[in-house]
Amino acid sequence: MATLQLAQKARLLNPSNKVATLYRAMTKEIPRVFTIYDIDIPVKEARAKLRGHFRKNGHIKDERVLGMLIEKGYMELEETLLQWKQRPHLIRAFEGYIAPSAGTRKFLGPNPTIEEQFNRE
């Protein structure tokens, strides 16, 4: 069984700014993750959303909490790269929760034609 290595390696490096190191590692891997999971979100938009996730926790000053969040971030990154997540998990992280309403769904009759089935309107 594969073990999680990124967090262990990051602990051994002991960089001066651990949050910035994690942020750089995550932004560097976004194009590869989007290729692996076949996600069609612009990379610039995804980096902005990732920056928002980091800024959301920017007020935290407690070293223990920061350490826990950094470990969790490395674990999330590694689990994503090892493909332990599914595509909807990543889309939810980048686009938010999208609940399709009844107006956006396509309903077909009892005997639809091929054109009706593949019509994208």
Short mmCIF file of C-alpha atoms in Angstrom, two decimals, residues 51-91:
data_model
loop_
_atom_site.label_atom_id
_atom_site.label_comp_id
_atom_site.label_asym_id
_atom_site.label_seq_id
_atom_site.Cartn_x
_atom_site.Cartn_y
_atom_site.Cartn_z
CA ARG A 51 -5.73 31.53 -3.21
CA GLY A 52 -9.19 32.21 -1.77
CA HIS A 53 -9.05 28.95 0.21
CA PHE A 54 -5.69 29.97 1.66
CA ARG A 55 -6.85 33.50 2.49
CA LYS A 56 -9.93 32.12 4.20
CA ASN A 57 -7.59 30.70 6.87
CA GLY A 58 -5.18 33.65 6.84
CA HIS A 59 -6.33 34.94 10.24
CA ILE A 60 -5.12 31.82 12.08
CA LYS A 61 -2.04 32.49 14.22
CA ASP A 62 -1.88 29.41 16.48
CA GLU A 63 1.14 27.30 15.45
CA ARG A 64 -0.58 24.01 16.28
CA VAL A 65 -3.58 24.82 14.13
CA LEU A 66 -1.35 26.04 11.30
CA GLY A 67 0.68 22.84 11.48
CA MET A 68 -2.49 20.76 11.33
CA LEU A 69 -3.81 22.70 8.33
CA ILE A 70 -0.49 22.40 6.51
CA GLU A 71 -0.38 18.63 7.12
CA LYS A 72 -3.96 18.35 5.93
CA GLY A 73 -3.12 20.38 2.82
CA TYR A 74 -0.21 18.11 1.92
CA MET A 75 -2.38 15.05 2.50
CA GLU A 76 -5.12 16.47 0.25
CA LEU A 77 -2.56 17.23 -2.46
CA GLU A 78 -1.04 13.78 -2.31
CA GLU A 79 -4.41 12.01 -2.26
CA THR A 80 -5.40 14.03 -5.31
CA LEU A 81 -2.19 13.16 -7.17
CA LEU A 82 -2.58 9.47 -6.29
CA GLN A 83 -6.13 9.65 -7.71
CA TRP A 84 -7.79 8.66 -4.46
CA LYS A 85 -10.41 11.32 -5.10
CA GLN A 86 -13.12 11.38 -7.68
CA ARG A 87 -13.70 14.09 -10.24
CA PRO A 88 -16.82 15.55 -8.53
CA HIS A 89 -14.83 16.10 -5.33
CA LEU A 90 -12.39 18.38 -7.15
CA ILE A 91 -15.06 20.17 -9.14
#
